[in-house]
JSON list of C-alpha atoms and ligand atoms in Angstrom, two decimals:
[
{"chain": "A", "resi": 11, "resn": "UNK", "atom": "CA", "xyz": [9.11, -8.73, -23.37]},
{"chain": "A", "resi": 12, "resn": "UNK", "atom": "CA", "xyz": [5.34, -8.83, -22.89]},
{"chain": "A", "resi": 13, "resn": "UNK", "atom": "CA", "xyz": [3.98, -5.64, -21.32]},
{"chain": "A", "resi": 14, "resn": "UNK", "atom": "CA", "xyz": [0.64, -4.61, -19.76]},
{"chain": "A", "resi": 15, "resn": "UNK", "atom": "CA", "xyz": [-0.69, -1.24, -18.70]},
{"chain": "A", "resi": 16, "resn": "UNK", "atom": "CA", "xyz": [-3.17, -0.66, -15.87]},
{"chain": "A", "resi": 17, "resn": "UNK", "atom": "CA", "xyz": [-4.96, 2.32, -14.41]},
{"chain": "A", "resi": 18, "resn": "UNK", "atom": "CA", "xyz": [-6.57, 2.79, -11.03]},
{"chain": "A", "resi": 19, "resn": "UNK", "atom": "CA", "xyz": [-8.76, 5.43, -9.43]},
{"chain": "A", "resi": 20, "resn": "UNK", "atom": "CA", "xyz": [-10.02, 5.87, -5.88]},
{"chain": "A", "resi": 21, "resn": "UNK", "atom": "CA", "xyz": [-11.74, 8.48, -3.74]},
{"chain": "A", "resi": 22, "resn": "UNK", "atom": "CA", "xyz": [-12.23, 8.67, 0.00]},
{"chain": "A", "resi": 23, "resn": "UNK", "atom": "CA", "xyz": [-14.24, 11.21, 1.96]},
{"chain": "A", "resi": 24, "resn": "UNK", "atom": "CA", "xyz": [-12.29, 13.29, 4.46]},
{"chain": "A", "resi": 25, "resn": "UNK", "atom": "CA", "xyz": [-13.23, 14.14, 8.03]},
{"chain": "A", "resi": 26, "resn": "UNK", "atom": "CA", "xyz": [-11.69, 16.07, 10.90]},
{"chain": "A", "resi": 27, "resn": "UNK", "atom": "CA", "xyz": [-9.65, 14.21, 13.48]},
{"chain": "A", "resi": 28, "resn": "UNK", "atom": "CA", "xyz": [-8.88, 11.05, 11.47]},
{"chain": "A", "resi": 29, "resn": "UNK", "atom": "CA", "xyz": [-5.33, 9.91, 10.65]},
{"chain": "A", "resi": 30, "resn": "UNK", "atom": "CA", "xyz": [-4.22, 10.58, 7.07]},
{"chain": "A", "resi": 31, "resn": "UNK", "atom": "CA", "xyz": [-2.20, 7.86, 5.35]},
{"chain": "A", "resi": 32, "resn": "UNK", "atom": "CA", "xyz": [-1.02, 8.33, 1.76]},
{"chain": "A", "resi": 33, "resn": "UNK", "atom": "CA", "xyz": [1.48, 6.21, -0.15]},
{"chain": "A", "resi": 34, "resn": "UNK", "atom": "CA", "xyz": [2.23, 4.21, 2.99]},
{"chain": "A", "resi": 35, "resn": "UNK", "atom": "CA", "xyz": [3.26, 7.33, 4.97]},
{"chain": "A", "resi": 36, "resn": "UNK", "atom": "CA", "xyz": [1.36, 9.02, 7.79]},
{"chain": "A", "resi": 37, "resn": "UNK", "atom": "CA", "xyz": [0.81, 12.67, 6.92]},
{"chain": "A", "resi": 38, "resn": "UNK", "atom": "CA", "xyz": [0.52, 15.38, 9.56]},
{"chain": "A", "resi": 39, "resn": "UNK", "atom": "CA", "xyz": [-3.00, 16.65, 8.97]},
{"chain": "A", "resi": 40, "resn": "UNK", "atom": "CA", "xyz": [-6.12, 17.81, 10.82]},
{"chain": "A", "resi": 41, "resn": "UNK", "atom": "CA", "xyz": [-8.23, 15.77, 8.35]},
{"chain": "A", "resi": 42, "resn": "UNK", "atom": "CA", "xyz": [-8.03, 12.13, 7.31]},
{"chain": "A", "resi": 43, "resn": "UNK", "atom": "CA", "xyz": [-9.84, 9.57, 5.15]},
{"chain": "A", "resi": 44, "resn": "UNK", "atom": "CA", "xyz": [-13.04, 7.85, 6.25]},
{"chain": "A", "resi": 45, "resn": "UNK", "atom": "CA", "xyz": [-12.45, 4.17, 5.44]},
{"chain": "A", "resi": 46, "resn": "UNK", "atom": "CA", "xyz": [-12.83, 0.53, 6.41]},
{"chain": "A", "resi": 47, "resn": "UNK", "atom": "CA", "xyz": [-9.04, 0.12, 6.10]},
{"chain": "A", "resi": 48, "resn": "UNK", "atom": "CA", "xyz": [-6.44, 2.73, 7.07]},
{"chain": "A", "resi": 49, "resn": "UNK", "atom": "CA", "xyz": [-7.85, 4.77, 4.17]},
{"chain": "A", "resi": 50, "resn": "UNK", "atom": "CA", "xyz": [-4.65, 4.98, 2.14]},
{"chain": "A", "resi": 51, "resn": "UNK", "atom": "CA", "xyz": [-6.40, 6.09, -1.03]},
{"chain": "A", "resi": 52, "resn": "UNK", "atom": "CA", "xyz": [-3.09, 6.32, -2.95]},
{"chain": "A", "resi": 53, "resn": "UNK", "atom": "CA", "xyz": [-2.24, 2.67, -2.29]},
{"chain": "A", "resi": 54, "resn": "UNK", "atom": "CA", "xyz": [-5.82, 1.68, -3.16]},
{"chain": "A", "resi": 55, "resn": "UNK", "atom": "CA", "xyz": [-5.58, 3.36, -6.58]},
{"chain": "A", "resi": 56, "resn": "UNK", "atom": "CA", "xyz": [-2.16, 1.77, -7.11]},
{"chain": "A", "resi": 57, "resn": "UNK", "atom": "CA", "xyz": [-3.52, -1.70, -6.23]},
{"chain": "A", "resi": 58, "resn": "UNK", "atom": "CA", "xyz": [-6.38, -1.23, -8.70]},
{"chain": "A", "resi": 59, "resn": "UNK", "atom": "CA", "xyz": [-3.90, -0.23, -11.43]},
{"chain": "A", "resi": 60, "resn": "UNK", "atom": "CA", "xyz": [-1.79, -3.35, -10.75]},
{"chain": "A", "resi": 61, "resn": "UNK", "atom": "CA", "xyz": [-4.85, -5.62, -10.72]},
{"chain": "A", "resi": 62, "resn": "UNK", "atom": "CA", "xyz": [-6.28, -3.86, -13.78]},
{"chain": "A", "resi": 63, "resn": "UNK", "atom": "CA", "xyz": [-3.11, -4.45, -15.80]},
{"chain": "A", "resi": 64, "resn": "UNK", "atom": "CA", "xyz": [-3.69, -8.20, -15.50]},
{"chain": "A", "resi": 65, "resn": "UNK", "atom": "CA", "xyz": [-7.51, -8.06, -15.59]},
{"chain": "A", "resi": 66, "resn": "UNK", "atom": "CA", "xyz": [-7.60, -9.53, -12.07]},
{"chain": "A", "resi": 67, "resn": "UNK", "atom": "CA", "xyz": [-10.60, -7.50, -10.94]},
{"chain": "A", "resi": 68, "resn": "UNK", "atom": "CA", "xyz": [-10.37, -4.77, -8.34]},
{"chain": "A", "resi": 69, "resn": "UNK", "atom": "CA", "xyz": [-9.33, -4.19, -4.75]},
{"chain": "A", "resi": 70, "resn": "UNK", "atom": "CA", "xyz": [-12.93, -4.56, -3.52]},
{"chain": "A", "resi": 71, "resn": "UNK", "atom": "CA", "xyz": [-13.08, -8.07, -4.98]},
{"chain": "A", "resi": 72, "resn": "UNK", "atom": "CA", "xyz": [-9.82, -9.17, -3.34]},
{"chain": "A", "resi": 73, "resn": "UNK", "atom": "CA", "xyz": [-10.23, -7.32, -0.02]},
{"chain": "A", "resi": 74, "resn": "UNK", "atom": "CA", "xyz": [-13.97, -6.73, 0.61]},
{"chain": "A", "resi": 75, "resn": "UNK", "atom": "CA", "xyz": [-14.80, -3.85, 2.93]},
{"chain": "A", "resi": 76, "resn": "UNK", "atom": "CA", "xyz": [-17.47, -6.03, 4.50]},
{"chain": "A", "resi": 77, "resn": "UNK", "atom": "CA", "xyz": [-14.79, -8.35, 5.88]},
{"chain": "A", "resi": 78, "resn": "UNK", "atom": "CA", "xyz": [-13.54, -7.94, 9.47]},
{"chain": "A", "resi": 79, "resn": "UNK", "atom": "CA", "xyz": [-10.17, -9.23, 8.27]},
{"chain": "A", "resi": 80, "resn": "UNK", "atom": "CA", "xyz": [-9.55, -5.89, 6.55]},
{"chain": "A", "resi": 81, "resn": "UNK", "atom": "CA", "xyz": [-10.97, -3.57, 9.23]},
{"chain": "A", "resi": 82, "resn": "UNK", "atom": "CA", "xyz": [-8.35, -0.86, 9.88]},
{"chain": "A", "resi": 83, "resn": "UNK", "atom": "CA", "xyz": [-5.77, -2.84, 7.89]},
{"chain": "A", "resi": 84, "resn": "UNK", "atom": "CA", "xyz": [-2.48, -1.21, 6.89]},
{"chain": "A", "resi": 85, "resn": "UNK", "atom": "CA", "xyz": [-2.86, -0.76, 3.13]},
{"chain": "A", "resi": 86, "resn": "UNK", "atom": "CA", "xyz": [0.83, -1.62, 2.68]},
{"chain": "A", "resi": 87, "resn": "UNK", "atom": "CA", "xyz": [-0.22, -5.20, 3.47]},
{"chain": "A", "resi": 88, "resn": "UNK", "atom": "CA", "xyz": [-2.83, -5.03, 0.68]},
{"chain": "A", "resi": 89, "resn": "UNK", "atom": "CA", "xyz": [-0.20, -3.77, -1.77]},
{"chain": "A", "resi": 90, "resn": "UNK", "atom": "CA", "xyz": [2.18, -6.56, -0.76]},
{"chain": "A", "resi": 91, "resn": "UNK", "atom": "CA", "xyz": [-0.58, -9.12, -1.35]},
{"chain": "A", "resi": 92, "resn": "UNK", "atom": "CA", "xyz": [-1.35, -7.65, -4.78]},
{"chain": "A", "resi": 93, "resn": "UNK", "atom": "CA", "xyz": [2.37, -7.82, -5.61]},
{"chain": "A", "resi": 94, "resn": "UNK", "atom": "CA", "xyz": [2.35, -11.52, -4.69]},
{"chain": "A", "resi": 95, "resn": "UNK", "atom": "CA", "xyz": [-0.41, -12.07, -7.27]},
{"chain": "A", "resi": 96, "resn": "UNK", "atom": "CA", "xyz": [1.54, -10.10, -9.90]},
{"chain": "A", "resi": 97, "resn": "UNK", "atom": "CA", "xyz": [4.83, -11.87, -9.17]},
{"chain": "A", "resi": 98, "resn": "UNK", "atom": "CA", "xyz": [3.18, -15.32, -9.09]},
{"chain": "A", "resi": 99, "resn": "UNK", "atom": "CA", "xyz": [2.47, -14.98, -12.79]},
{"chain": "A", "resi": 100, "resn": "UNK", "atom": "CA", "xyz": [6.02, -13.81, -13.55]},
{"chain": "A", "resi": 101, "resn": "UNK", "atom": "CA", "xyz": [5.23, -10.10, -13.87]},
{"chain": "A", "resi": 102, "resn": "UNK", "atom": "CA", "xyz": [7.22, -7.21, -12.44]},
{"chain": "A", "resi": 103, "resn": "UNK", "atom": "CA", "xyz": [6.51, -3.50, -12.28]},
{"chain": "A", "resi": 104, "resn": "UNK", "atom": "CA", "xyz": [8.37, -1.40, -14.87]},
{"chain": "A", "resi": 105, "resn": "UNK", "atom": "CA", "xyz": [7.11, 1.91, -13.52]},
{"chain": "A", "resi": 106, "resn": "UNK", "atom": "CA", "xyz": [4.20, 3.53, -11.73]},
{"chain": "A", "resi": 107, "resn": "UNK", "atom": "CA", "xyz": [2.85, 7.07, -11.80]},
{"chain": "A", "resi": 108, "resn": "UNK", "atom": "CA", "xyz": [0.44, 8.30, -9.12]},
{"chain": "A", "resi": 109, "resn": "UNK", "atom": "CA", "xyz": [-1.39, 11.63, -8.95]},
{"chain": "A", "resi": 110, "resn": "UNK", "atom": "CA", "xyz": [-2.98, 12.66, -5.65]},
{"chain": "A", "resi": 111, "resn": "UNK", "atom": "CA", "xyz": [-5.59, 15.44, -5.85]},
{"chain": "A", "resi": 112, "resn": "UNK", "atom": "CA", "xyz": [-6.04, 17.08, -2.44]},
{"chain": "A", "resi": 113, "resn": "UNK", "atom": "CA", "xyz": [-6.59, 20.69, -1.46]},
{"chain": "A", "resi": 114, "resn": "UNK", "atom": "CA", "xyz": [-4.81, 20.49, 1.90]},
{"chain": "A", "resi": 115, "resn": "UNK", "atom": "CA", "xyz": [-2.48, 19.75, 3.64]},
{"chain": "A", "resi": 116, "resn": "UNK", "atom": "CA", "xyz": [0.57, 20.37, 1.44]},
{"chain": "A", "resi": 117, "resn": "UNK", "atom": "CA", "xyz": [2.04, 17.00, 0.42]},
{"chain": "A", "resi": 118, "resn": "UNK", "atom": "CA", "xyz": [5.40, 18.16, -1.00]},
{"chain": "A", "resi": 119, "resn": "UNK", "atom": "CA", "xyz": [7.45, 17.11, 2.09]},
{"chain": "A", "resi": 120, "resn": "UNK", "atom": "CA", "xyz": [6.04, 13.58, 1.85]},
{"chain": "A", "resi": 121, "resn": "UNK", "atom": "CA", "xyz": [6.59, 12.84, -1.86]},
{"chain": "A", "resi": 122, "resn": "UNK", "atom": "CA", "xyz": [10.05, 11.27, -1.51]},
{"chain": "A", "resi": 123, "resn": "UNK", "atom": "CA", "xyz": [9.12, 9.15, 1.54]},
{"chain": "A", "resi": 124, "resn": "UNK", "atom": "CA", "xyz": [6.02, 7.90, -0.35]},
{"chain": "A", "resi": 125, "resn": "UNK", "atom": "CA", "xyz": [8.13, 6.99, -3.42]},
{"chain": "A", "resi": 126, "resn": "UNK", "atom": "CA", "xyz": [10.64, 5.17, -1.23]},
{"chain": "A", "resi": 127, "resn": "UNK", "atom": "CA", "xyz": [7.95, 3.29, 0.67]},
{"chain": "A", "resi": 128, "resn": "UNK", "atom": "CA", "xyz": [6.00, 2.17, -2.42]},
{"chain": "A", "resi": 129, "resn": "UNK", "atom": "CA", "xyz": [9.10, 1.24, -4.41]},
{"chain": "A", "resi": 130, "resn": "UNK", "atom": "CA", "xyz": [10.35, -0.94, -1.56]},
{"chain": "A", "resi": 131, "resn": "UNK", "atom": "CA", "xyz": [7.09, -2.93, -1.50]},
{"chain": "A", "resi": 132, "resn": "UNK", "atom": "CA", "xyz": [7.08, -3.23, -5.32]},
{"chain": "A", "resi": 133, "resn": "UNK", "atom": "CA", "xyz": [10.81, -4.16, -5.25]},
{"chain": "A", "resi": 134, "resn": "UNK", "atom": "CA", "xyz": [11.89, -1.54, -7.79]},
{"chain": "A", "resi": 135, "resn": "UNK", "atom": "CA", "xyz": [13.97, 1.63, -7.71]},
{"chain": "A", "resi": 136, "resn": "UNK", "atom": "CA", "xyz": [12.29, 4.80, -6.38]},
{"chain": "A", "resi": 137, "resn": "UNK", "atom": "CA", "xyz": [13.25, 6.32, -9.75]},
{"chain": "A", "resi": 138, "resn": "UNK", "atom": "CA", "xyz": [10.54, 4.12, -11.27]},
{"chain": "A", "resi": 139, "resn": "UNK", "atom": "CA", "xyz": [7.81, 5.30, -8.88]},
{"chain": "A", "resi": 140, "resn": "UNK", "atom": "CA", "xyz": [6.40, 8.77, -9.45]},
{"chain": "A", "resi": 141, "resn": "UNK", "atom": "CA", "xyz": [4.11, 10.42, -6.90]},
{"chain": "A", "resi": 142, "resn": "UNK", "atom": "CA", "xyz": [2.65, 13.81, -7.78]},
{"chain": "A", "resi": 143, "resn": "UNK", "atom": "CA", "xyz": [0.29, 16.02, -5.81]},
{"chain": "A", "resi": 144, "resn": "UNK", "atom": "CA", "xyz": [-2.09, 18.63, -7.09]},
{"chain": "A", "resi": 145, "resn": "UNK", "atom": "CA", "xyz": [-4.89, 20.77, -5.74]},
{"chain": "A", "resi": 146, "resn": "UNK", "atom": "CA", "xyz": [-7.98, 21.43, -7.82]},
{"chain": "A", "resi": 147, "resn": "UNK", "atom": "CA", "xyz": [-7.79, 25.20, -7.33]},
{"chain": "A", "resi": 148, "resn": "UNK", "atom": "CA", "xyz": [-10.54, 24.93, -4.69]},
{"chain": "A", "resi": 149, "resn": "UNK", "atom": "CA", "xyz": [-12.98, 23.51, -7.26]},
{"chain": "A", "resi": 150, "resn": "UNK", "atom": "CA", "xyz": [-15.26, 20.55, -6.63]},
{"chain": "A", "resi": 151, "resn": "UNK", "atom": "CA", "xyz": [-15.28, 18.10, -3.70]},
{"chain": "A", "resi": 152, "resn": "UNK", "atom": "CA", "xyz": [-11.48, 17.95, -3.66]},
{"chain": "A", "resi": 153, "resn": "UNK", "atom": "CA", "xyz": [-11.25, 21.73, -3.60]},
{"chain": "A", "resi": 154, "resn": "UNK", "atom": "CA", "xyz": [-13.67, 21.90, -0.67]},
{"chain": "A", "resi": 155, "resn": "UNK", "atom": "CA", "xyz": [-11.56, 19.27, 1.18]},
{"chain": "A", "resi": 156, "resn": "UNK", "atom": "CA", "xyz": [-14.55, 16.94, 1.30]},
{"chain": "A", "resi": 157, "resn": "UNK", "atom": "CA", "xyz": [-12.52, 14.18, -0.34]},
{"chain": "A", "resi": 158, "resn": "UNK", "atom": "CA", "xyz": [-9.17, 13.01, -1.66]},
{"chain": "A", "resi": 159, "resn": "UNK", "atom": "CA", "xyz": [-8.90, 11.61, -5.19]},
{"chain": "A", "resi": 160, "resn": "UNK", "atom": "CA", "xyz": [-6.06, 9.52, -6.63]},
{"chain": "A", "resi": 161, "resn": "UNK", "atom": "CA", "xyz": [-5.21, 8.35, -10.15]},
{"chain": "A", "resi": 162, "resn": "UNK", "atom": "CA", "xyz": [-2.56, 5.66, -10.75]},
{"chain": "A", "resi": 163, "resn": "UNK", "atom": "CA", "xyz": [-1.03, 4.16, -13.87]},
{"chain": "A", "resi": 164, "resn": "UNK", "atom": "CA", "xyz": [1.36, 1.20, -13.93]},
{"chain": "A", "resi": 165, "resn": "UNK", "atom": "CA", "xyz": [3.30, -0.66, -16.58]},
{"chain": "A", "resi": 166, "resn": "UNK", "atom": "CA", "xyz": [4.09, -4.33, -16.01]},
{"chain": "A", "resi": 167, "resn": "UNK", "atom": "CA", "xyz": [6.62, -6.47, -17.86]},
{"chain": "A", "resi": 168, "resn": "UNK", "atom": "CA", "xyz": [7.22, -10.22, -18.23]},
{"chain": "A", "resi": 169, "resn": "UNK", "atom": "CA", "xyz": [9.93, -12.05, -20.13]},
{"chain": "A", "resi": 170, "resn": "UNK", "atom": "CA", "xyz": [8.59, -13.77, -23.26]},
{"chain": "A", "resi": 171, "resn": "UNK", "atom": "CA", "xyz": [9.91, -17.17, -22.22]},
{"chain": "A", "resi": 172, "resn": "UNK", "atom": "CA", "xyz": [7.80, -17.17, -19.05]},
{"chain": "A", "resi": 173, "resn": "UNK", "atom": "CA", "xyz": [4.59, -18.84, -20.13]},
{"chain": "A", "resi": 174, "resn": "UNK", "atom": "CA", "xyz": [2.09, -19.28, -17.32]},
{"chain": "A", "resi": 175, "resn": "UNK", "atom": "CA", "xyz": [-1.05, -19.16, -19.47]},
{"chain": "B", "resi": 27, "resn": "MG", "atom": "MG1", "xyz": [-10.28, 2.92, -1.16]}
]
């Protein structure tokens, strides 16, 4: 089997009174991401990891934040579109690992729902989708709750006999 690794990174600024979406799940929170889309920074990092694995550019290239088409868009739709690109070339996700750095609110109650949501869109078992949350011990912009930062790594696989160029 041919395999490819990809990594993704994204940051969004946080502000009071905005909805907070992470990993496809709405989180109960007094602060949310400032964004052109729904601001799901975890899905954005995951999309960049998937695109990066196949050297297909980045999320900004595929879904420009200057386009009205993507204003307020549910990031789950962006992930589904990225998966179409991946699948069209015969690739599937072997596993994904996502780390969300956020000082507050506590994300522990949402980890399993996020894993279930993302794995459903990527059509793999939740056991293959890791979501982890960390604070930065009140250090830096994450620690001051000025922003939310996400790192994602994915591994893709394709059977050797599938030659699409
Ligand atoms: Mg983003």
